[in-house]
Amino acid sequence: QAFCCTFAAAPMASSGVAPPSGGAGGGGAAAAVGNAALHGAQRGAAIAQKGVVNLTIYVQRNPTIVSALCCLVGAALSVISLLSIIGVAQMSNEKNWTPRDSMQMFYQFIFGFVLVLVDMKEPWANSFFGLQTKLFLYCNFLASQTGRACFYFYVGSISLFLLPSSEMWRIVYIILGGWLCLLGLVMLGLRFSQCCCGNDPPQNPPTVGQATHVQS
């Protein structure tokens, strides 16, 4: 799917700006301030008249079954990490957690939330302040299946080698990490099969207000 955002600046009128008048004592200072304001207004109008900036982002969507699995694994990662932070899930046999452990679980929670947000349906994800669109705008690598696969490998490798001291949670994290790496391989396979079949995204950007759907 393609998002097309347009930013336009309206021209500023500079004819109505005039330097304020002052008395005999403060006339020079007031005139200087007025001239500076007039100069700034003229520069702003010149910049605004240069035109409109179009920004188009192509987002490659996964098949429904792959997106559902990605959302489930991401949600499981976030929930388990949150339970670890609040102390419900005991990952370690030690009584007290170090700040490093808490920070690591916090990052795992954020990563899981991002995984859910990336593959969630667009109307659902954007119902909360347009989070999915903003995520693709500022983290453009997540819009492509290749970039998303690399992110899955990164999070999956962290989960695989986290290795908590608790035997049960060690198995849970190995399963989660294995699923994340497997989903990354699936996305790479979808991307390369798409390239071989010649179904690359269109090169011509859509017009403002239109969207181009790209689905494997």
PDB file of C-alpha atoms in Angstrom:
ATOM      1  CA  GLN A   1       0.000   0.000   0.000  1.00  0.00           C
ATOM      2  CA  ALA A   2       1.259   3.480  -0.729  1.00  0.00           C
ATOM      3  CA  PHE A   3       0.833   6.482   1.441  1.00  0.00           C
ATOM      4  CA  CYS A   4       1.001   9.845  -0.295  1.00  0.00           C
ATOM      5  CA  CYS A   5       1.414  12.847   1.969  1.00  0.00           C
ATOM      6  CA  THR A   6       1.396  16.390   0.643  1.00  0.00           C
ATOM      7  CA  PHE A   7       2.795  19.383   2.421  1.00  0.00           C
ATOM      8  CA  ALA A   8       1.942  22.809   1.047  1.00  0.00           C
ATOM      9  CA  ALA A   9       2.820  26.274   2.252  1.00  0.00           C
ATOM     10  CA  ALA A  10       0.565  29.199   1.424  1.00  0.00           C
ATOM     11  CA  PRO A  11       2.273  32.361   0.133  1.00  0.00           C
ATOM     12  CA  MET A  12       2.627  35.135   2.651  1.00  0.00           C
ATOM     13  CA  ALA A  13       1.631  38.607   1.693  1.00  0.00           C
ATOM     14  CA  SER A  14       4.334  41.116   2.301  1.00  0.00           C
ATOM     15  CA  SER A  15       2.584  44.256   1.062  1.00  0.00           C
ATOM     16  CA  GLY A  16       0.756  44.843   4.316  1.00  0.00           C
ATOM     17  CA  VAL A  17       3.880  44.848   6.483  1.00  0.00           C
ATOM     18  CA  ALA A  18       5.183  48.261   7.262  1.00  0.00           C
ATOM     19  CA  PRO A  19       7.779  49.393   9.769  1.00  0.00           C
ATOM     20  CA  PRO A  20       6.229  50.994  12.824  1.00  0.00           C
ATOM     21  CA  SER A  21       6.731  54.655  13.362  1.00  0.00           C
ATOM     22  CA  GLY A  22       8.237  56.016  16.500  1.00  0.00           C
ATOM     23  CA  GLY A  23       9.105  59.254  18.138  1.00  0.00           C
ATOM     24  CA  ALA A  24      12.252  61.262  17.735  1.00  0.00           C
ATOM     25  CA  GLY A  25      14.132  59.281  20.379  1.00  0.00           C
ATOM     26  CA  GLY A  26      13.088  55.715  19.493  1.00  0.00           C
ATOM     27  CA  GLY A  27      12.428  56.144  15.769  1.00  0.00           C
ATOM     28  CA  GLY A  28      15.729  54.550  14.705  1.00  0.00           C
ATOM     29  CA  ALA A  29      15.279  51.406  16.784  1.00  0.00           C
ATOM     30  CA  ALA A  30      11.633  51.001  15.766  1.00  0.00           C
ATOM     31  CA  ALA A  31      12.528  51.418  12.106  1.00  0.00           C
ATOM     32  CA  ALA A  32      15.243  48.767  12.398  1.00  0.00           C
ATOM     33  CA  VAL A  33      12.807  46.305  13.986  1.00  0.00           C
ATOM     34  CA  GLY A  34      10.227  47.019  11.292  1.00  0.00           C
ATOM     35  CA  ASN A  35      12.742  46.512   8.503  1.00  0.00           C
ATOM     36  CA  ALA A  36      13.833  43.171  10.007  1.00  0.00           C
ATOM     37  CA  ALA A  37      10.202  42.015  10.216  1.00  0.00           C
ATOM     38  CA  LEU A  38       9.585  43.058   6.612  1.00  0.00           C
ATOM     39  CA  HIS A  39      12.705  41.228   5.434  1.00  0.00           C
ATOM     40  CA  GLY A  40      11.665  38.040   7.272  1.00  0.00           C
ATOM     41  CA  ALA A  41       8.153  38.169   5.798  1.00  0.00           C
ATOM     42  CA  GLN A  42       9.545  38.574   2.305  1.00  0.00           C
ATOM     43  CA  ARG A  43      11.892  35.600   2.713  1.00  0.00           C
ATOM     44  CA  GLY A  44       9.036  33.460   4.059  1.00  0.00           C
ATOM     45  CA  ALA A  45       6.852  34.371   1.093  1.00  0.00           C
ATOM     46  CA  ALA A  46       9.669  33.522  -1.341  1.00  0.00           C
ATOM     47  CA  ILE A  47      10.176  30.102   0.256  1.00  0.00           C
ATOM     48  CA  ALA A  48       6.434  29.392   0.330  1.00  0.00           C
ATOM     49  CA  GLN A  49       6.058  30.203  -3.360  1.00  0.00           C
ATOM     50  CA  LYS A  50       8.551  27.512  -4.410  1.00  0.00           C
ATOM     51  CA  GLY A  51       5.807  24.879  -4.594  1.00  0.00           C
ATOM     52  CA  VAL A  52       4.414  21.710  -3.053  1.00  0.00           C
ATOM     53  CA  VAL A  53       6.404  18.779  -1.647  1.00  0.00           C
ATOM     54  CA  ASN A  54       4.992  15.286  -2.309  1.00  0.00           C
ATOM     55  CA  LEU A  55       6.082  12.365  -0.152  1.00  0.00           C
ATOM     56  CA  THR A  56       5.097   8.844  -1.199  1.00  0.00           C
ATOM     57  CA  ILE A  57       5.841   5.698   0.816  1.00  0.00           C
ATOM     58  CA  TYR A  58       5.207   2.236  -0.641  1.00  0.00           C
ATOM     59  CA  VAL A  59       4.291  -0.312   2.028  1.00  0.00           C
ATOM     60  CA  GLN A  60       4.543  -3.980   1.101  1.00  0.00           C
ATOM     61  CA  ARG A  61       1.825  -5.998   2.807  1.00  0.00           C
ATOM     62  CA  ASN A  62       2.248  -9.638   3.801  1.00  0.00           C
ATOM     63  CA  PRO A  63      -0.395 -12.293   3.146  1.00  0.00           C
ATOM     64  CA  THR A  64      -3.117 -12.496   5.779  1.00  0.00           C
ATOM     65  CA  ILE A  65      -1.823 -15.684   7.426  1.00  0.00           C
ATOM     66  CA  VAL A  66       1.716 -14.275   7.705  1.00  0.00           C
ATOM     67  CA  SER A  67       0.442 -10.974   9.140  1.00  0.00           C
ATOM     68  CA  ALA A  68      -1.697 -12.849  11.671  1.00  0.00           C
ATOM     69  CA  LEU A  69       1.282 -14.944  12.819  1.00  0.00           C
ATOM     70  CA  CYS A  70       3.467 -11.833  13.090  1.00  0.00           C
ATOM     71  CA  CYS A  71       0.856 -10.078  15.229  1.00  0.00           C
ATOM     72  CA  LEU A  72       0.443 -13.119  17.491  1.00  0.00           C
ATOM     73  CA  VAL A  73       4.180 -13.575  18.044  1.00  0.00           C
ATOM     74  CA  GLY A  74       4.673  -9.836  18.631  1.00  0.00           C
ATOM     75  CA  ALA A  75       1.776  -9.728  21.098  1.00  0.00           C
ATOM     76  CA  ALA A  76       3.151 -12.755  22.956  1.00  0.00           C
ATOM     77  CA  LEU A  77       6.591 -11.122  23.171  1.00  0.00           C
ATOM     78  CA  SER A  78       5.117  -7.886  24.545  1.00  0.00           C
ATOM     79  CA  VAL A  79       2.880  -9.630  27.077  1.00  0.00           C
ATOM     80  CA  ILE A  80       5.658 -11.870  28.418  1.00  0.00           C
ATOM     81  CA  SER A  81       8.056  -8.929  28.660  1.00  0.00           C
ATOM     82  CA  LEU A  82       5.454  -6.825  30.477  1.00  0.00           C
ATOM     83  CA  LEU A  83       4.762  -9.646  32.935  1.00  0.00           C
ATOM     84  CA  SER A  84       8.494  -9.872  33.559  1.00  0.00           C
ATOM     85  CA  ILE A  85       8.769  -6.139  34.232  1.00  0.00           C
ATOM     86  CA  ILE A  86       5.933  -6.106  36.802  1.00  0.00           C
ATOM     87  CA  GLY A  87       7.280  -9.265  38.442  1.00  0.00           C
ATOM     88  CA  VAL A  88       4.521 -11.727  37.542  1.00  0.00           C
ATOM     89  CA  ALA A  89       6.730 -13.893  35.338  1.00  0.00           C
ATOM     90  CA  GLN A  90       9.937 -14.896  37.109  1.00  0.00           C
ATOM     91  CA  MET A  91      12.605 -15.135  34.418  1.00  0.00           C
ATOM     92  CA  SER A  92      15.504 -15.496  36.797  1.00  0.00           C
ATOM     93  CA  ASN A  93      16.097 -17.603  39.871  1.00  0.00           C
ATOM     94  CA  GLU A  94      17.618 -14.572  41.559  1.00  0.00           C
ATOM     95  CA  LYS A  95      15.433 -12.603  43.977  1.00  0.00           C
ATOM     96  CA  ASN A  96      16.359  -9.152  42.733  1.00  0.00           C
ATOM     97  CA  TRP A  97      16.569  -8.033  39.135  1.00  0.00           C
ATOM     98  CA  THR A  98      19.297  -5.745  37.947  1.00  0.00           C
ATOM     99  CA  PRO A  99      18.427  -2.527  36.059  1.00  0.00           C
ATOM    100  CA  ARG A 100      19.950  -4.152  32.969  1.00  0.00           C
ATOM    101  CA  ASP A 101      17.365  -6.960  33.096  1.00  0.00           C
ATOM    102  CA  SER A 102      14.475  -4.524  33.464  1.00  0.00           C
ATOM    103  CA  MET A 103      15.729  -2.383  30.588  1.00  0.00           C
ATOM    104  CA  GLN A 104      16.157  -5.432  28.380  1.00  0.00           C
ATOM    105  CA  MET A 105      12.575  -6.527  29.064  1.00  0.00           C
ATOM    106  CA  PHE A 106      11.352  -2.994  28.341  1.00  0.00           C
ATOM    107  CA  TYR A 107      13.034  -3.023  24.934  1.00  0.00           C
ATOM    108  CA  GLN A 108      11.558  -6.451  24.237  1.00  0.00           C
ATOM    109  CA  PHE A 109       8.121  -5.042  25.060  1.00  0.00           C
ATOM    110  CA  ILE A 110       8.619  -2.132  22.627  1.00  0.00           C
ATOM    111  CA  PHE A 111       9.868  -4.469  19.885  1.00  0.00           C
ATOM    112  CA  GLY A 112       6.834  -6.718  20.293  1.00  0.00           C
ATOM    113  CA  PHE A 113       4.517  -3.711  20.098  1.00  0.00           C
ATOM    114  CA  VAL A 114       6.226  -2.561  16.885  1.00  0.00           C
ATOM    115  CA  LEU A 115       5.850  -6.037  15.377  1.00  0.00           C
ATOM    116  CA  VAL A 116       2.111  -5.963  16.056  1.00  0.00           C
ATOM    117  CA  LEU A 117       1.736  -2.414  14.753  1.00  0.00           C
ATOM    118  CA  VAL A 118       3.580  -3.103  11.494  1.00  0.00           C
ATOM    119  CA  ASP A 119       1.416  -6.056  10.401  1.00  0.00           C
ATOM    120  CA  MET A 120      -1.897  -4.964  11.883  1.00  0.00           C
ATOM    121  CA  LYS A 121      -4.662  -3.941   9.500  1.00  0.00           C
ATOM    122  CA  GLU A 122      -4.299  -0.320   8.494  1.00  0.00           C
ATOM    123  CA  PRO A 123      -7.716   0.929   9.764  1.00  0.00           C
ATOM    124  CA  TRP A 124      -7.108  -0.640  13.174  1.00  0.00           C
ATOM    125  CA  ALA A 125      -3.514   0.540  13.557  1.00  0.00           C
ATOM    126  CA  ASN A 126      -4.192   4.082  12.360  1.00  0.00           C
ATOM    127  CA  SER A 127      -7.215   4.502  14.629  1.00  0.00           C
ATOM    128  CA  PHE A 128      -4.729   5.377  17.406  1.00  0.00           C
ATOM    129  CA  PHE A 129      -3.286   8.723  16.289  1.00  0.00           C
ATOM    130  CA  GLY A 130      -2.202   7.286  12.911  1.00  0.00           C
ATOM    131  CA  LEU A 131       0.601   5.286  14.551  1.00  0.00           C
ATOM    132  CA  GLN A 132       1.197   2.919  11.645  1.00  0.00           C
ATOM    133  CA  THR A 133       1.529   5.717   9.101  1.00  0.00           C
ATOM    134  CA  LYS A 134       3.915   7.616  11.367  1.00  0.00           C
ATOM    135  CA  LEU A 135       5.944   4.451  11.962  1.00  0.00           C
ATOM    136  CA  PHE A 136       6.362   3.855   8.230  1.00  0.00           C
ATOM    137  CA  LEU A 137       7.168   7.528   7.715  1.00  0.00           C
ATOM    138  CA  TYR A 138       9.963   7.756  10.300  1.00  0.00           C
ATOM    139  CA  CYS A 139      11.146   4.113  10.096  1.00  0.00           C
ATOM    140  CA  ASN A 140      10.909   3.640   6.352  1.00  0.00           C
ATOM    141  CA  PHE A 141      12.844   0.363   6.355  1.00  0.00           C
ATOM    142  CA  LEU A 142       9.843  -1.323   8.014  1.00  0.00           C
ATOM    143  CA  ALA A 143       7.708  -0.534   4.962  1.00  0.00           C
ATOM    144  CA  SER A 144       9.560  -3.121   2.855  1.00  0.00           C
ATOM    145  CA  GLN A 145       9.533  -6.858   3.402  1.00  0.00           C
ATOM    146  CA  THR A 146      13.342  -6.950   3.302  1.00  0.00           C
ATOM    147  CA  GLY A 147      13.706  -4.345   6.032  1.00  0.00           C
ATOM    148  CA  ARG A 148      10.988  -6.001   8.088  1.00  0.00           C
ATOM    149  CA  ALA A 149      12.714  -9.382   7.736  1.00  0.00           C
ATOM    150  CA  CYS A 150      15.997  -7.905   9.018  1.00  0.00           C
ATOM    151  CA  PHE A 151      14.139  -6.436  11.989  1.00  0.00           C
ATOM    152  CA  TYR A 152      12.565  -9.832  12.699  1.00  0.00           C
ATOM    153  CA  PHE A 153      15.992 -11.490  12.581  1.00  0.00           C
ATOM    154  CA  TYR A 154      17.332  -8.885  15.016  1.00  0.00           C
ATOM    155  CA  VAL A 155      14.516  -9.302  17.549  1.00  0.00           C
ATOM    156  CA  GLY A 156      14.510 -13.075  17.083  1.00  0.00           C
ATOM    157  CA  SER A 157      18.246 -13.358  17.727  1.00  0.00           C
ATOM    158  CA  ILE A 158      17.874 -11.320  20.919  1.00  0.00           C
ATOM    159  CA  SER A 159      15.087 -13.627  22.098  1.00  0.00           C
ATOM    160  CA  LEU A 160      17.018 -16.767  21.172  1.00  0.00           C
ATOM    161  CA  PHE A 161      20.136 -15.775  23.103  1.00  0.00           C
ATOM    162  CA  LEU A 162      18.366 -14.159  26.043  1.00  0.00           C
ATOM    163  CA  LEU A 163      18.460 -17.534  27.856  1.00  0.00           C
ATOM    164  CA  PRO A 164      16.801 -16.797  31.235  1.00  0.00           C
ATOM    165  CA  SER A 165      17.904 -18.910  34.165  1.00  0.00           C
ATOM    166  CA  SER A 166      14.374 -20.292  34.534  1.00  0.00           C
ATOM    167  CA  GLU A 167      14.061 -23.453  32.436  1.00  0.00           C
ATOM    168  CA  MET A 168      10.444 -22.845  31.425  1.00  0.00           C
ATOM    169  CA  TRP A 169      10.965 -19.251  30.262  1.00  0.00           C
ATOM    170  CA  ARG A 170      14.145 -20.247  28.455  1.00  0.00           C
ATOM    171  CA  ILE A 171      12.102 -22.658  26.331  1.00  0.00           C
ATOM    172  CA  VAL A 172       9.433 -19.980  25.772  1.00  0.00           C
ATOM    173  CA  TYR A 173      11.981 -17.453  24.525  1.00  0.00           C
ATOM    174  CA  ILE A 174      13.684 -20.010  22.298  1.00  0.00           C
ATOM    175  CA  ILE A 175      10.310 -20.770  20.697  1.00  0.00           C
ATOM    176  CA  LEU A 176       9.525 -17.070  20.235  1.00  0.00           C
ATOM    177  CA  GLY A 177      12.950 -16.341  18.789  1.00  0.00           C
ATOM    178  CA  GLY A 178      12.707 -19.315  16.448  1.00  0.00           C
ATOM    179  CA  TRP A 179       9.309 -18.170  15.183  1.00  0.00           C
ATOM    180  CA  LEU A 180      10.583 -14.635  14.610  1.00  0.00           C
ATOM    181  CA  CYS A 181      13.556 -15.869  12.583  1.00  0.00           C
ATOM    182  CA  LEU A 182      11.286 -18.226  10.626  1.00  0.00           C
ATOM    183  CA  LEU A 183       8.893 -15.370   9.810  1.00  0.00           C
ATOM    184  CA  GLY A 184      11.881 -13.305   8.678  1.00  0.00           C
ATOM    185  CA  LEU A 185      12.833 -16.093   6.266  1.00  0.00           C
ATOM    186  CA  VAL A 186       9.250 -16.257   5.010  1.00  0.00           C
ATOM    187  CA  MET A 187       9.261 -12.515   4.297  1.00  0.00           C
ATOM    188  CA  LEU A 188      12.533 -12.774   2.395  1.00  0.00           C
ATOM    189  CA  GLY A 189      11.099 -15.642   0.379  1.00  0.00           C
ATOM    190  CA  LEU A 190       7.997 -13.607  -0.435  1.00  0.00           C
ATOM    191  CA  ARG A 191      10.108 -10.633  -1.444  1.00  0.00           C
ATOM    192  CA  PHE A 192      12.455 -12.559  -3.747  1.00  0.00           C
ATOM    193  CA  SER A 193       9.615 -14.557  -5.288  1.00  0.00           C
ATOM    194  CA  GLN A 194       7.880 -11.260  -5.961  1.00  0.00           C
ATOM    195  CA  CYS A 195      10.981  -9.930  -7.710  1.00  0.00           C
ATOM    196  CA  CYS A 196      11.281 -13.085  -9.820  1.00  0.00           C
ATOM    197  CA  CYS A 197       7.637 -12.875 -10.873  1.00  0.00           C
ATOM    198  CA  GLY A 198       8.004  -9.228 -11.835  1.00  0.00           C
ATOM    199  CA  ASN A 199       5.474  -7.878  -9.306  1.00  0.00           C
ATOM    200  CA  ASP A 200       7.554  -4.998  -8.043  1.00  0.00           C
ATOM    201  CA  PRO A 201       5.782  -1.876  -6.787  1.00  0.00           C
ATOM    202  CA  PRO A 202       4.926   0.679  -9.485  1.00  0.00           C
ATOM    203  CA  GLN A 203       7.647   3.184 -10.199  1.00  0.00           C
ATOM    204  CA  ASN A 204       5.289   6.100 -10.940  1.00  0.00           C
ATOM    205  CA  PRO A 205       4.066   7.635  -7.683  1.00  0.00           C
ATOM    206  CA  PRO A 206       0.289   7.905  -7.260  1.00  0.00           C
ATOM    207  CA  THR A 207      -1.421  11.241  -7.345  1.00  0.00           C
ATOM    208  CA  VAL A 208      -2.378  13.012  -4.155  1.00  0.00           C
ATOM    209  CA  GLY A 209      -5.223  11.270  -2.365  1.00  0.00           C
ATOM    210  CA  GLN A 210      -4.736   7.898  -4.116  1.00  0.00           C
ATOM    211  CA  ALA A 211      -3.167   4.729  -2.748  1.00  0.00           C
ATOM    212  CA  THR A 212      -1.494   1.853  -4.563  1.00  0.00           C
ATOM    213  CA  HIS A 213      -1.867  -1.566  -2.922  1.00  0.00           C
ATOM    214  CA  VAL A 214       1.112  -3.896  -3.111  1.00  0.00           C
ATOM    215  CA  GLN A 215       0.442  -7.341  -1.653  1.00  0.00           C
ATOM    216  CA  SER A 216       2.374 -10.575  -2.021  1.00  0.00           C
TER     217      SER A 216
END
